[in-house]
Amino acid sequence: MSNAAFILNGAAFEGAVTVTEAGLRGMITLRGDLGSEAMEKAVKASVGVALPKQRKIKSGKRGAVAWMSPDELLLLVDYDQADMLVAKMKSILAEEHHLVVNVSDARSMFTLSGAGAREVLAKGAPVDLSHSVFGKGAIRRSRIGQIAAAFWTLDGEELEVVCFRSVGAFMYDWLSTAAAKGSLPEYL
Amino acid sequence: MLILKCPYCGVSAEETEFTPGGEAHLTRYTSGSEDQAFTDYLFARKNPRGVHFERWRHVFGCGKWFHTARCTATLEVFGTYTGQTSTPPDNIIAVIKAKRPEWEGFK
């Protein structure tokens, strides 16, 4: 087996804001009945937090869990732990109709940090990113430019973006262009 | 530009985040049905000027299919509702009737 590698080897762009490739991150897609006890138990056992509400992301010491749709969650965990946690959740959910997949290698992740991070994202996403609407712990699946992406903020400042790995390099280029020096409004 | 509210995400988003799925509430005539009914189901679509019911998919979001009631002339959206129904719900009908008293009703 070859070593796991991320698409841009952690490239970083310093512009009006800093765009960084976040590196290897364990991601698990979990689908099923979000109202069931077993689901709650599976998430608690793997990430250690309760289920997030609609369009919210919750984080704990062992990772984070994000609401993706009424029957889908995305679990963010350590890269090395993902396979083990998939097996663990499979056994907890064995009695239920469910789907658990390790999608870590199918995704790329970026972080936007700096005062204008929201402005950069707002150039390409048809989403209200103001603090009052998109605050701490908010997640949104939408598009950035032409490509599908999900983005969230855990602390209300730094934004994290996840997209398909196949378009990861494009996403980095897009974000870097959008974050060009001097391209943000002056009131920031 | 349409602004649709996804009934599954609860988010209001503009139309580029969705993909249109054509006329809603079709009866899917299949083998054993009258030729004319089958032909109409396959090829004939309503194209009204005014109130129209459509299917939309939140393709860049949660990925779910849902229904939309809107006006084709003004692009006013009367409401969106679950995909798991074969007729428009009463609350949507009531909204349309209030805004378009001359509307002949869902057929």
Short mmCIF file of C-alpha atoms in Angstrom, two decimals:
data_model
loop_
_atom_site.label_atom_id
_atom_site.label_comp_id
_atom_site.label_asym_id
_atom_site.label_seq_id
_atom_site.Cartn_x
_atom_site.Cartn_y
_atom_site.Cartn_z
CA MET A 1 0.00 0.00 0.00
CA SER A 2 1.16 3.48 -0.76
CA ASN A 3 1.08 6.08 1.97
CA ALA A 4 -1.99 8.25 2.28
CA ALA A 5 -1.30 11.68 0.86
CA PHE A 6 -3.34 14.78 0.60
CA ILE A 7 -3.85 16.51 -2.62
CA LEU A 8 -1.69 19.64 -2.29
CA ASN A 9 0.64 18.53 0.52
CA GLY A 10 -0.69 21.14 2.87
CA ALA A 11 -0.25 24.13 0.59
CA ALA A 12 -1.04 27.52 2.08
CA PHE A 13 -1.83 30.83 0.45
CA GLU A 14 -1.29 34.11 2.29
CA GLY A 15 -3.49 36.76 0.80
CA ALA A 16 -6.23 38.90 2.22
CA VAL A 17 -6.96 35.83 4.31
CA THR A 18 -4.99 32.61 4.73
CA VAL A 19 -6.13 29.57 2.76
CA THR A 20 -4.63 26.33 4.03
CA GLU A 21 -5.13 22.78 2.95
CA ALA A 22 -6.14 21.15 6.19
CA GLY A 23 -4.42 17.84 5.60
CA LEU A 24 -5.58 14.32 6.28
CA ARG A 25 -8.81 14.21 8.18
CA GLY A 26 -10.92 11.20 8.93
CA MET A 27 -14.43 11.60 7.55
CA ILE A 28 -17.25 9.14 7.95
CA THR A 29 -20.61 9.35 6.24
CA LEU A 30 -23.35 7.99 8.45
CA ARG A 31 -26.86 7.57 7.14
CA GLY A 32 -29.96 6.24 8.79
CA ASP A 33 -32.79 7.29 11.08
CA LEU A 34 -31.34 10.22 13.03
CA GLY A 35 -34.09 9.91 15.60
CA SER A 36 -33.19 6.40 16.66
CA GLU A 37 -31.49 5.49 19.93
CA ALA A 38 -28.87 3.34 18.24
CA MET A 39 -27.84 6.25 16.05
CA GLU A 40 -27.43 8.49 19.07
CA LYS A 41 -25.43 5.76 20.75
CA ALA A 42 -23.20 5.19 17.71
CA VAL A 43 -22.31 8.89 17.45
CA LYS A 44 -21.73 9.17 21.20
CA ALA A 45 -19.47 6.13 21.13
CA SER A 46 -17.36 7.36 18.23
CA VAL A 47 -17.12 11.12 18.63
CA GLY A 48 -18.45 11.61 22.13
CA VAL A 49 -21.04 14.29 21.37
CA ALA A 50 -24.81 14.29 21.00
CA LEU A 51 -26.51 14.53 17.60
CA PRO A 52 -26.40 18.03 16.10
CA LYS A 53 -29.58 19.91 15.30
CA GLN A 54 -30.57 20.85 11.74
CA ARG A 55 -27.69 22.63 9.91
CA LYS A 56 -25.43 22.51 12.95
CA ILE A 57 -22.06 21.00 13.71
CA LYS A 58 -21.00 19.86 17.17
CA SER A 59 -17.48 19.22 18.25
CA GLY A 60 -15.92 17.34 21.11
CA LYS A 61 -12.49 16.17 22.13
CA ARG A 62 -12.48 13.25 19.72
CA GLY A 63 -13.88 15.01 16.69
CA ALA A 64 -17.00 16.64 15.34
CA VAL A 65 -20.32 15.60 13.94
CA ALA A 66 -22.18 17.61 11.30
CA TRP A 67 -25.79 17.55 10.12
CA MET A 68 -25.81 16.97 6.36
CA SER A 69 -29.46 16.15 5.61
CA PRO A 70 -32.45 14.75 7.55
CA ASP A 71 -30.93 11.27 7.30
CA GLU A 72 -27.22 11.92 6.99
CA LEU A 73 -24.37 12.94 9.28
CA LEU A 74 -20.72 13.61 8.61
CA LEU A 75 -18.30 12.59 11.34
CA LEU A 76 -14.92 14.30 11.48
CA VAL A 77 -12.38 12.21 13.31
CA ASP A 78 -8.67 11.41 13.36
CA TYR A 79 -7.57 9.95 10.04
CA ASP A 80 -6.10 6.84 11.63
CA GLN A 81 -9.21 6.18 13.68
CA ALA A 82 -11.75 6.23 10.85
CA ASP A 83 -11.70 2.54 9.90
CA MET A 84 -11.87 1.43 13.50
CA LEU A 85 -14.81 3.75 14.20
CA VAL A 86 -16.68 2.55 11.10
CA ALA A 87 -16.45 -1.01 12.38
CA LYS A 88 -17.54 0.08 15.84
CA MET A 89 -20.58 1.95 14.56
CA LYS A 90 -21.52 -0.90 12.25
CA SER A 91 -21.79 -3.21 15.23
CA ILE A 92 -23.86 -0.70 17.22
CA LEU A 93 -26.21 -0.13 14.27
CA ALA A 94 -26.35 -3.79 13.21
CA GLU A 95 -30.07 -4.09 13.97
CA GLU A 96 -30.98 -1.01 11.96
CA HIS A 97 -31.17 0.09 8.35
CA HIS A 98 -28.05 2.23 8.04
CA LEU A 99 -24.96 3.10 6.04
CA VAL A 100 -21.51 3.86 7.43
CA VAL A 101 -18.61 4.56 5.08
CA ASN A 102 -15.13 5.90 5.55
CA VAL A 103 -14.93 8.68 2.97
CA SER A 104 -11.69 10.26 4.24
CA ASP A 105 -9.81 9.71 1.00
CA ALA A 106 -12.67 11.01 -1.14
CA ARG A 107 -12.53 14.51 0.29
CA SER A 108 -10.29 17.55 0.53
CA MET A 109 -10.49 20.03 3.32
CA PHE A 110 -9.41 23.67 3.55
CA THR A 111 -9.42 26.29 6.26
CA LEU A 112 -9.92 30.02 5.77
CA SER A 113 -8.59 32.16 8.56
CA GLY A 114 -8.46 35.92 8.90
CA ALA A 115 -10.90 38.75 9.30
CA GLY A 116 -12.23 38.56 5.75
CA ALA A 117 -12.79 34.80 5.57
CA ARG A 118 -16.54 35.21 5.23
CA GLU A 119 -16.14 37.78 2.47
CA VAL A 120 -13.92 35.42 0.50
CA LEU A 121 -16.41 32.59 0.69
CA ALA A 122 -19.32 34.89 -0.07
CA LYS A 123 -17.79 35.66 -3.47
CA GLY A 124 -18.76 32.22 -4.68
CA ALA A 125 -21.40 30.78 -2.38
CA PRO A 126 -25.05 31.89 -2.63
CA VAL A 127 -25.35 31.92 1.15
CA ASP A 128 -25.89 34.57 3.80
CA LEU A 129 -22.63 34.34 5.74
CA SER A 130 -23.23 37.17 8.21
CA HIS A 131 -22.41 36.40 11.84
CA SER A 132 -26.05 36.61 12.87
CA VAL A 133 -27.18 33.95 10.38
CA PHE A 134 -24.07 31.82 10.02
CA GLY A 135 -22.71 31.83 13.55
CA LYS A 136 -20.82 29.43 15.77
CA GLY A 137 -21.51 25.81 14.97
CA ALA A 138 -23.34 26.48 11.70
CA ILE A 139 -22.84 24.26 8.68
CA ARG A 140 -24.12 24.73 5.18
CA ARG A 141 -23.96 22.51 2.13
CA SER A 142 -23.95 24.59 -0.99
CA ARG A 143 -21.71 25.42 -3.89
CA ILE A 144 -18.54 27.48 -4.17
CA GLY A 145 -18.13 28.69 -7.71
CA GLN A 146 -19.49 25.75 -9.66
CA ILE A 147 -18.53 22.97 -7.29
CA ALA A 148 -20.37 21.35 -4.43
CA ALA A 149 -18.94 22.02 -1.00
CA ALA A 150 -19.85 22.10 2.65
CA PHE A 151 -18.50 24.72 4.98
CA TRP A 152 -18.84 25.45 8.65
CA THR A 153 -17.42 27.45 11.49
CA LEU A 154 -16.85 25.98 14.92
CA ASP A 155 -15.58 29.08 16.70
CA GLY A 156 -17.41 31.67 14.64
CA GLU A 157 -14.22 32.98 13.01
CA GLU A 158 -12.25 30.34 11.16
CA LEU A 159 -14.11 28.70 8.28
CA GLU A 160 -13.55 25.14 7.18
CA VAL A 161 -14.45 23.97 3.70
CA VAL A 162 -14.77 20.41 2.50
CA CYS A 163 -15.21 19.28 -1.10
CA PHE A 164 -14.61 16.23 -3.25
CA ARG A 165 -10.95 15.35 -3.60
CA SER A 166 -11.26 15.25 -7.40
CA VAL A 167 -11.91 19.01 -7.40
CA GLY A 168 -9.64 19.80 -4.44
CA ALA A 169 -6.93 21.48 -6.50
CA PHE A 170 -9.55 23.60 -8.26
CA MET A 171 -11.04 24.57 -4.92
CA TYR A 172 -7.64 25.66 -3.63
CA ASP A 173 -7.04 27.75 -6.76
CA TRP A 174 -10.50 29.23 -6.53
CA LEU A 175 -10.15 30.15 -2.86
CA SER A 176 -6.66 31.59 -3.42
CA THR A 177 -7.91 33.76 -6.26
CA ALA A 178 -10.87 34.91 -4.20
CA ALA A 179 -8.48 35.72 -1.35
CA ALA A 180 -6.13 37.85 -3.45
CA LYS A 181 -4.54 40.77 -1.62
CA GLY A 182 -6.54 43.97 -1.84
CA SER A 183 -9.64 42.24 -3.14
CA LEU A 184 -11.75 42.60 -0.02
CA PRO A 185 -13.95 45.56 0.92
CA GLU A 186 -12.19 48.25 2.96
CA TYR A 187 -14.62 48.31 5.86
CA LEU A 188 -13.12 45.07 7.18
CA MET B 1 -34.34 34.29 -9.91
CA LEU B 2 -36.36 31.98 -7.69
CA ILE B 3 -35.75 31.72 -3.97
CA LEU B 4 -36.91 28.34 -2.76
CA LYS B 5 -37.12 27.03 0.76
CA CYS B 6 -35.97 23.45 1.03
CA PRO B 7 -38.50 21.69 3.29
CA TYR B 8 -35.80 19.25 4.42
CA CYS B 9 -32.95 21.65 5.25
CA GLY B 10 -35.26 24.48 6.21
CA VAL B 11 -32.98 26.82 4.30
CA SER B 12 -34.00 29.46 1.78
CA ALA B 13 -31.64 29.39 -1.15
CA GLU B 14 -31.57 30.73 -4.66
CA GLU B 15 -32.29 28.57 -7.65
CA THR B 16 -28.69 27.80 -8.67
CA GLU B 17 -28.46 25.58 -5.62
CA PHE B 18 -31.36 23.49 -6.92
CA THR B 19 -32.10 21.57 -10.07
CA PRO B 20 -35.55 21.51 -11.69
CA GLY B 21 -37.37 18.22 -12.14
CA GLY B 22 -40.32 19.22 -14.29
CA GLU B 23 -44.03 18.98 -13.65
CA ALA B 24 -45.12 17.51 -10.33
CA HIS B 25 -47.83 15.04 -9.37
CA LEU B 26 -47.79 13.00 -12.59
CA THR B 27 -49.69 9.76 -12.66
CA ARG B 28 -47.25 7.14 -13.89
CA TYR B 29 -49.25 5.06 -16.36
CA THR B 30 -47.49 1.82 -17.09
CA SER B 31 -48.02 -1.49 -18.86
CA GLY B 32 -51.66 -2.44 -19.10
CA SER B 33 -52.89 1.15 -19.30
CA GLU B 34 -54.59 2.83 -22.26
CA ASP B 35 -52.21 3.84 -25.06
CA GLN B 36 -53.41 7.44 -24.91
CA ALA B 37 -52.88 7.69 -21.16
CA PHE B 38 -49.40 6.23 -21.48
CA THR B 39 -48.50 8.58 -24.34
CA ASP B 40 -49.76 11.57 -22.38
CA TYR B 41 -47.80 10.53 -19.32
CA LEU B 42 -44.62 10.14 -21.38
CA PHE B 43 -44.84 13.22 -23.58
CA ALA B 44 -47.57 15.67 -22.64
CA ARG B 45 -46.74 18.25 -19.97
CA LYS B 46 -48.74 21.15 -18.66
CA ASN B 47 -47.33 24.55 -19.56
CA PRO B 48 -49.63 26.96 -17.77
CA ARG B 49 -49.32 30.71 -17.55
CA GLY B 50 -49.84 31.15 -13.85
CA VAL B 51 -50.00 28.63 -11.03
CA HIS B 52 -47.79 25.61 -11.60
CA PHE B 53 -46.57 22.70 -9.49
CA GLU B 54 -43.03 21.48 -10.01
CA ARG B 55 -40.48 19.06 -8.63
CA TRP B 56 -37.12 20.43 -7.54
CA ARG B 57 -34.05 18.83 -6.07
CA HIS B 58 -31.73 20.46 -3.56
CA VAL B 59 -28.76 19.19 -5.52
CA PHE B 60 -25.98 21.24 -3.89
CA GLY B 61 -27.50 20.84 -0.45
CA CYS B 62 -29.19 17.88 1.19
CA GLY B 63 -29.90 16.19 -2.15
CA LYS B 64 -33.60 15.70 -1.46
CA TRP B 65 -36.46 16.02 -3.94
CA PHE B 66 -39.38 18.25 -2.98
CA HIS B 67 -42.34 20.05 -4.53
CA THR B 68 -42.80 23.71 -5.32
CA ALA B 69 -45.93 25.71 -6.13
CA ARG B 70 -45.13 28.85 -8.07
CA CYS B 71 -46.43 31.28 -10.66
CA THR B 72 -44.81 30.95 -14.07
CA ALA B 73 -45.74 34.50 -15.05
CA THR B 74 -44.44 36.40 -12.01
CA LEU B 75 -42.01 33.81 -10.57
CA GLU B 76 -43.77 34.21 -7.22
CA VAL B 77 -43.23 31.13 -5.07
CA PHE B 78 -46.37 30.17 -3.16
CA GLY B 79 -44.65 27.51 -1.12
CA THR B 80 -42.60 24.34 -1.06
CA TYR B 81 -43.63 21.06 0.45
CA THR B 82 -42.53 17.48 0.96
CA GLY B 83 -41.81 15.16 -1.95
CA GLN B 84 -43.78 12.36 -0.28
CA THR B 85 -47.21 13.41 -1.49
CA SER B 86 -49.22 12.88 -4.67
CA THR B 87 -51.36 16.02 -4.34
CA PRO B 88 -50.59 19.52 -3.06
CA PRO B 89 -51.33 19.88 0.67
CA ASP B 90 -54.26 22.01 1.85
CA ASN B 91 -52.11 24.80 3.30
CA ILE B 92 -50.41 25.36 -0.06
CA ILE B 93 -53.76 25.35 -1.86
CA ALA B 94 -55.06 27.90 0.66
CA VAL B 95 -52.08 30.20 0.06
CA ILE B 96 -52.58 30.06 -3.71
CA LYS B 97 -56.36 30.64 -3.43
CA ALA B 98 -55.71 33.69 -1.25
CA LYS B 99 -53.26 35.16 -3.74
CA ARG B 100 -54.93 34.03 -6.97
CA PRO B 101 -58.73 34.01 -6.36
CA GLU B 102 -59.35 33.30 -10.06
CA TRP B 103 -57.26 30.11 -10.00
CA GLU B 104 -59.37 27.09 -10.95
CA GLY B 105 -57.72 24.72 -8.48
CA PHE B 106 -55.39 21.74 -8.73
CA LYS B 107 -56.40 19.18 -11.37
#
